[in-house]
Amino acid sequence: DVVMTQSPLSLPVTLGQPASISCRSSQSLVHSDGNTYLNWFQQRPGQSPRRLIYKVSNRDSGVPDRFSGSGSGTDFTLKISRVEAEDVGVYYCMQGTHWPLLFGPGTKVDIK
Amino acid sequence: EVQLVESGGGLVQPGGSLRLSCAASGFTFSSYWMSWVRQAPGKGLEWVANIKQDGSEKYYVDSVKGRFTISRDNAKNSLYLQMNSLRAEDTAVYYCARGTSCLLWGQGTLVTVSS
């Protein structure tokens, strides 16, 4: 099975400053159809998860453009250009290329 | 309004059974794969199972294979998770989500397995 790792697991950030989360997979996430099914989710405290990014770099409707995704193969990154208070929560990457589907362990983002 | 609403959670003894339901509205339910994802208290997200649009393909995480069954009724716009032989480690909030990439999520339903 694929193994997903994230770093850091905890990320204290200063409001207005950038933040970056890394996600790595043990196998390439390039599907036989040519797509890379790597998604990013945000879970605010007490809320259901919300998808932010799909297929590496595609932002979902309503997601602020300060969020961006990048990467390829086995290495992926979620960046927040300027952190706002509402960005506090846990961020998960998830691979949808191989069965079983798998979430990363999560990165907790909070304000310094 | 596009939404998913889970129900059926509760307290059950180890070895017991529970059936979760997820009611979909506001979109063409029969056009989408559907997923169940769970989250143990204070822990991360764990994918549990998926089902194809017509129910012809189903996939499960190893830890629930042989105990849980995912199903759907497209006429009722509903997704189900039959959970048998429940264990303490199955205690979690169970979410249904639309698609294999989980764009849309419900609010979750809490399952507690304890004597």
JSON list of N, CA and C in Angstrom, two decimals, chain A residues 1 39 41 43 47-51 54 60 92 94 96 99-105, chain B residues 33 37 39 43-47 50 59 61-62 95 100-103 105-108:
[
{"chain": "A", "resi": 1, "resn": "ASP", "atom": "N", "xyz": [0.83, -1.20, 0.00]},
{"chain": "A", "resi": 1, "resn": "ASP", "atom": "CA", "xyz": [0.00, 0.00, 0.00]},
{"chain": "A", "resi": 1, "resn": "ASP", "atom": "C", "xyz": [0.87, 1.26, 0.00]},
{"chain": "A", "resi": 39, "resn": "ASN", "atom": "N", "xyz": [-5.14, 15.36, -3.48]},
{"chain": "A", "resi": 39, "resn": "ASN", "atom": "CA", "xyz": [-6.06, 16.39, -3.03]},
{"chain": "A", "resi": 39, "resn": "ASN", "atom": "C", "xyz": [-5.62, 16.94, -1.66]},
{"chain": "A", "resi": 41, "resn": "PHE", "atom": "N", "xyz": [-7.18, 18.94, 1.88]},
{"chain": "A", "resi": 41, "resn": "PHE", "atom": "CA", "xyz": [-8.38, 19.25, 2.65]},
{"chain": "A", "resi": 41, "resn": "PHE", "atom": "C", "xyz": [-8.02, 20.12, 3.85]},
{"chain": "A", "resi": 43, "resn": "GLN", "atom": "N", "xyz": [-9.60, 21.15, 7.66]},
{"chain": "A", "resi": 43, "resn": "GLN", "atom": "CA", "xyz": [-10.60, 20.87, 8.68]},
{"chain": "A", "resi": 43, "resn": "GLN", "atom": "C", "xyz": [-10.44, 21.88, 9.81]},
{"chain": "A", "resi": 47, "resn": "GLN", "atom": "N", "xyz": [-15.46, 21.36, 12.71]},
{"chain": "A", "resi": 47, "resn": "GLN", "atom": "CA", "xyz": [-16.16, 21.32, 11.43]},
{"chain": "A", "resi": 47, "resn": "GLN", "atom": "C", "xyz": [-15.83, 20.06, 10.63]},
{"chain": "A", "resi": 48, "resn": "SER", "atom": "N", "xyz": [-16.64, 19.78, 9.62]},
{"chain": "A", "resi": 48, "resn": "SER", "atom": "CA", "xyz": [-16.32, 18.72, 8.66]},
{"chain": "A", "resi": 48, "resn": "SER", "atom": "C", "xyz": [-15.18, 19.17, 7.77]},
{"chain": "A", "resi": 49, "resn": "PRO", "atom": "N", "xyz": [-14.46, 18.22, 7.21]},
{"chain": "A", "resi": 49, "resn": "PRO", "atom": "CA", "xyz": [-13.40, 18.60, 6.27]},
{"chain": "A", "resi": 49, "resn": "PRO", "atom": "C", "xyz": [-13.99, 19.30, 5.05]},
{"chain": "A", "resi": 50, "resn": "ARG", "atom": "N", "xyz": [-13.13, 20.07, 4.40]},
{"chain": "A", "resi": 50, "resn": "ARG", "atom": "CA", "xyz": [-13.48, 20.81, 3.20]},
{"chain": "A", "resi": 50, "resn": "ARG", "atom": "C", "xyz": [-12.37, 20.62, 2.20]},
{"chain": "A", "resi": 51, "resn": "ARG", "atom": "N", "xyz": [-12.71, 20.25, 0.98]},
{"chain": "A", "resi": 51, "resn": "ARG", "atom": "CA", "xyz": [-11.66, 20.10, -0.03]},
{"chain": "A", "resi": 51, "resn": "ARG", "atom": "C", "xyz": [-11.24, 21.47, -0.52]},
{"chain": "A", "resi": 54, "resn": "TYR", "atom": "N", "xyz": [-7.78, 19.90, -5.76]},
{"chain": "A", "resi": 54, "resn": "TYR", "atom": "CA", "xyz": [-7.87, 18.57, -6.34]},
{"chain": "A", "resi": 54, "resn": "TYR", "atom": "C", "xyz": [-6.89, 18.43, -7.50]},
{"chain": "A", "resi": 60, "resn": "ASP", "atom": "N", "xyz": [-10.64, 24.50, -5.59]},
{"chain": "A", "resi": 60, "resn": "ASP", "atom": "CA", "xyz": [-12.08, 24.33, -5.62]},
{"chain": "A", "resi": 60, "resn": "ASP", "atom": "C", "xyz": [-12.79, 25.68, -5.58]},
{"chain": "A", "resi": 92, "resn": "TYR", "atom": "N", "xyz": [-4.95, 18.15, 5.48]},
{"chain": "A", "resi": 92, "resn": "TYR", "atom": "CA", "xyz": [-4.65, 16.78, 5.09]},
{"chain": "A", "resi": 92, "resn": "TYR", "atom": "C", "xyz": [-4.43, 16.69, 3.58]},
{"chain": "A", "resi": 94, "resn": "MET", "atom": "N", "xyz": [-4.43, 13.84, 0.49]},
{"chain": "A", "resi": 94, "resn": "MET", "atom": "CA", "xyz": [-5.08, 12.56, 0.27]},
{"chain": "A", "resi": 94, "resn": "MET", "atom": "C", "xyz": [-4.77, 12.08, -1.14]},
{"chain": "A", "resi": 96, "resn": "GLY", "atom": "N", "xyz": [-5.73, 9.66, -4.25]},
{"chain": "A", "resi": 96, "resn": "GLY", "atom": "CA", "xyz": [-6.87, 8.94, -4.82]},
{"chain": "A", "resi": 96, "resn": "GLY", "atom": "C", "xyz": [-6.47, 8.14, -6.05]},
{"chain": "A", "resi": 99, "resn": "TRP", "atom": "N", "xyz": [-5.77, 2.14, -4.77]},
{"chain": "A", "resi": 99, "resn": "TRP", "atom": "CA", "xyz": [-6.58, 1.58, -3.68]},
{"chain": "A", "resi": 99, "resn": "TRP", "atom": "C", "xyz": [-5.62, 0.91, -2.69]},
{"chain": "A", "resi": 100, "resn": "PRO", "atom": "N", "xyz": [-5.83, 1.06, -1.38]},
{"chain": "A", "resi": 100, "resn": "PRO", "atom": "CA", "xyz": [-6.86, 1.88, -0.74]},
{"chain": "A", "resi": 100, "resn": "PRO", "atom": "C", "xyz": [-6.53, 3.37, -0.78]},
{"chain": "A", "resi": 101, "resn": "LEU", "atom": "N", "xyz": [-7.58, 4.20, -0.88]},
{"chain": "A", "resi": 101, "resn": "LEU", "atom": "CA", "xyz": [-7.38, 5.64, -0.78]},
{"chain": "A", "resi": 101, "resn": "LEU", "atom": "C", "xyz": [-6.79, 5.94, 0.60]},
{"chain": "A", "resi": 102, "resn": "LEU", "atom": "N", "xyz": [-6.03, 7.02, 0.68]},
{"chain": "A", "resi": 102, "resn": "LEU", "atom": "CA", "xyz": [-5.32, 7.25, 1.93]},
{"chain": "A", "resi": 102, "resn": "LEU", "atom": "C", "xyz": [-5.10, 8.73, 2.17]},
{"chain": "A", "resi": 103, "resn": "PHE", "atom": "N", "xyz": [-5.39, 9.14, 3.41]},
{"chain": "A", "resi": 103, "resn": "PHE", "atom": "CA", "xyz": [-5.09, 10.50, 3.84]},
{"chain": "A", "resi": 103, "resn": "PHE", "atom": "C", "xyz": [-3.72, 10.53, 4.52]},
{"chain": "A", "resi": 104, "resn": "GLY", "atom": "N", "xyz": [-3.06, 11.67, 4.42]},
{"chain": "A", "resi": 104, "resn": "GLY", "atom": "CA", "xyz": [-1.87, 11.89, 5.21]},
{"chain": "A", "resi": 104, "resn": "GLY", "atom": "C", "xyz": [-2.25, 12.09, 6.67]},
{"chain": "A", "resi": 105, "resn": "PRO", "atom": "N", "xyz": [-1.25, 12.15, 7.55]},
{"chain": "A", "resi": 105, "resn": "PRO", "atom": "CA", "xyz": [-1.51, 12.24, 9.00]},
{"chain": "A", "resi": 105, "resn": "PRO", "atom": "C", "xyz": [-2.05, 13.59, 9.45]},
{"chain": "B", "resi": 33, "resn": "TRP", "atom": "N", "xyz": [-19.58, 8.29, -7.66]},
{"chain": "B", "resi": 33, "resn": "TRP", "atom": "CA", "xyz": [-19.04, 7.43, -6.63]},
{"chain": "B", "resi": 33, "resn": "TRP", "atom": "C", "xyz": [-19.35, 8.09, -5.29]},
{"chain": "B", "resi": 37, "resn": "VAL", "atom": "N", "xyz": [-15.84, 8.05, 5.17]},
{"chain": "B", "resi": 37, "resn": "VAL", "atom": "CA", "xyz": [-14.57, 8.40, 5.80]},
{"chain": "B", "resi": 37, "resn": "VAL", "atom": "C", "xyz": [-14.85, 8.55, 7.30]},
{"chain": "B", "resi": 39, "resn": "GLN", "atom": "N", "xyz": [-13.31, 9.41, 11.46]},
{"chain": "B", "resi": 39, "resn": "GLN", "atom": "CA", "xyz": [-12.31, 10.16, 12.24]},
{"chain": "B", "resi": 39, "resn": "GLN", "atom": "C", "xyz": [-12.48, 9.79, 13.70]},
{"chain": "B", "resi": 43, "resn": "LYS", "atom": "N", "xyz": [-8.18, 12.21, 16.34]},
{"chain": "B", "resi": 43, "resn": "LYS", "atom": "CA", "xyz": [-7.28, 11.63, 15.35]},
{"chain": "B", "resi": 43, "resn": "LYS", "atom": "C", "xyz": [-7.54, 12.17, 13.96]},
{"chain": "B", "resi": 44, "resn": "GLY", "atom": "N", "xyz": [-6.80, 11.66, 12.99]},
{"chain": "B", "resi": 44, "resn": "GLY", "atom": "CA", "xyz": [-6.92, 12.11, 11.62]},
{"chain": "B", "resi": 44, "resn": "GLY", "atom": "C", "xyz": [-8.02, 11.40, 10.86]},
{"chain": "B", "resi": 45, "resn": "LEU", "atom": "N", "xyz": [-8.10, 11.71, 9.57]},
{"chain": "B", "resi": 45, "resn": "LEU", "atom": "CA", "xyz": [-9.12, 11.15, 8.70]},
{"chain": "B", "resi": 45, "resn": "LEU", "atom": "C", "xyz": [-8.67, 9.79, 8.19]},
{"chain": "B", "resi": 46, "resn": "GLU", "atom": "N", "xyz": [-9.63, 8.86, 8.12]},
{"chain": "B", "resi": 46, "resn": "GLU", "atom": "CA", "xyz": [-9.35, 7.53, 7.57]},
{"chain": "B", "resi": 46, "resn": "GLU", "atom": "C", "xyz": [-10.44, 7.17, 6.58]},
{"chain": "B", "resi": 47, "resn": "TRP", "atom": "N", "xyz": [-10.03, 6.93, 5.34]},
{"chain": "B", "resi": 47, "resn": "TRP", "atom": "CA", "xyz": [-10.98, 6.45, 4.32]},
{"chain": "B", "resi": 47, "resn": "TRP", "atom": "C", "xyz": [-11.44, 5.05, 4.72]},
{"chain": "B", "resi": 50, "resn": "ASN", "atom": "N", "xyz": [-15.66, 2.86, -0.52]},
{"chain": "B", "resi": 50, "resn": "ASN", "atom": "CA", "xyz": [-16.20, 3.55, -1.69]},
{"chain": "B", "resi": 50, "resn": "ASN", "atom": "C", "xyz": [-17.15, 2.63, -2.43]},
{"chain": "B", "resi": 59, "resn": "TYR", "atom": "N", "xyz": [-14.97, -0.89, -2.57]},
{"chain": "B", "resi": 59, "resn": "TYR", "atom": "CA", "xyz": [-13.63, -1.01, -2.02]},
{"chain": "B", "resi": 59, "resn": "TYR", "atom": "C", "xyz": [-13.66, -0.66, -0.54]},
{"chain": "B", "resi": 61, "resn": "VAL", "atom": "N", "xyz": [-11.17, -0.34, 3.27]},
{"chain": "B", "resi": 61, "resn": "VAL", "atom": "CA", "xyz": [-9.89, -0.38, 3.97]},
{"chain": "B", "resi": 61, "resn": "VAL", "atom": "C", "xyz": [-9.77, -1.76, 4.63]},
{"chain": "B", "resi": 62, "resn": "ASP", "atom": "N", "xyz": [-8.57, -2.27, 4.74]},
{"chain": "B", "resi": 62, "resn": "ASP", "atom": "CA", "xyz": [-8.37, -3.63, 5.25]},
{"chain": "B", "resi": 62, "resn": "ASP", "atom": "C", "xyz": [-9.01, -3.87, 6.61]},
{"chain": "B", "resi": 95, "resn": "TYR", "atom": "N", "xyz": [-18.25, 10.11, 8.27]},
{"chain": "B", "resi": 95, "resn": "TYR", "atom": "CA", "xyz": [-18.71, 11.07, 7.28]},
{"chain": "B", "resi": 95, "resn": "TYR", "atom": "C", "xyz": [-19.00, 10.35, 5.97]},
{"chain": "B", "resi": 100, "resn": "THR", "atom": "N", "xyz": [-14.77, 9.99, -5.19]},
{"chain": "B", "resi": 100, "resn": "THR", "atom": "CA", "xyz": [-13.55, 9.43, -4.61]},
{"chain": "B", "resi": 100, "resn": "THR", "atom": "C", "xyz": [-12.59, 10.52, -4.18]},
{"chain": "B", "resi": 101, "resn": "SER", "atom": "N", "xyz": [-12.83, 11.75, -4.62]},
{"chain": "B", "resi": 101, "resn": "SER", "atom": "CA", "xyz": [-11.98, 12.85, -4.19]},
{"chain": "B", "resi": 101, "resn": "SER", "atom": "C", "xyz": [-12.67, 13.75, -3.18]},
{"chain": "B", "resi": 102, "resn": "CYS", "atom": "N", "xyz": [-13.89, 13.31, -2.73]},
{"chain": "B", "resi": 102, "resn": "CYS", "atom": "CA", "xyz": [-14.52, 13.89, -1.54]},
{"chain": "B", "resi": 102, "resn": "CYS", "atom": "C", "xyz": [-14.71, 15.41, -1.60]},
{"chain": "B", "resi": 103, "resn": "LEU", "atom": "N", "xyz": [-15.35, 15.89, -2.64]},
{"chain": "B", "resi": 103, "resn": "LEU", "atom": "CA", "xyz": [-15.62, 17.32, -2.72]},
{"chain": "B", "resi": 103, "resn": "LEU", "atom": "C", "xyz": [-16.63, 17.76, -1.68]},
{"chain": "B", "resi": 105, "resn": "TRP", "atom": "N", "xyz": [-18.99, 16.98, 1.77]},
{"chain": "B", "resi": 105, "resn": "TRP", "atom": "CA", "xyz": [-19.02, 16.18, 2.99]},
{"chain": "B", "resi": 105, "resn": "TRP", "atom": "C", "xyz": [-20.31, 16.45, 3.78]},
{"chain": "B", "resi": 106, "resn": "GLY", "atom": "N", "xyz": [-20.73, 15.44, 4.51]},
{"chain": "B", "resi": 106, "resn": "GLY", "atom": "CA", "xyz": [-21.81, 15.64, 5.46]},
{"chain": "B", "resi": 106, "resn": "GLY", "atom": "C", "xyz": [-21.27, 16.17, 6.78]},
{"chain": "B", "resi": 107, "resn": "GLN", "atom": "N", "xyz": [-22.16, 16.28, 7.75]},
{"chain": "B", "resi": 107, "resn": "GLN", "atom": "CA", "xyz": [-21.76, 16.79, 9.07]},
{"chain": "B", "resi": 107, "resn": "GLN", "atom": "C", "xyz": [-21.22, 15.69, 9.98]},
{"chain": "B", "resi": 108, "resn": "GLY", "atom": "N", "xyz": [-21.42, 14.45, 9.58]},
{"chain": "B", "resi": 108, "resn": "GLY", "atom": "CA", "xyz": [-20.90, 13.33, 10.34]},
{"chain": "B", "resi": 108, "resn": "GLY", "atom": "C", "xyz": [-21.89, 12.79, 11.37]}
]
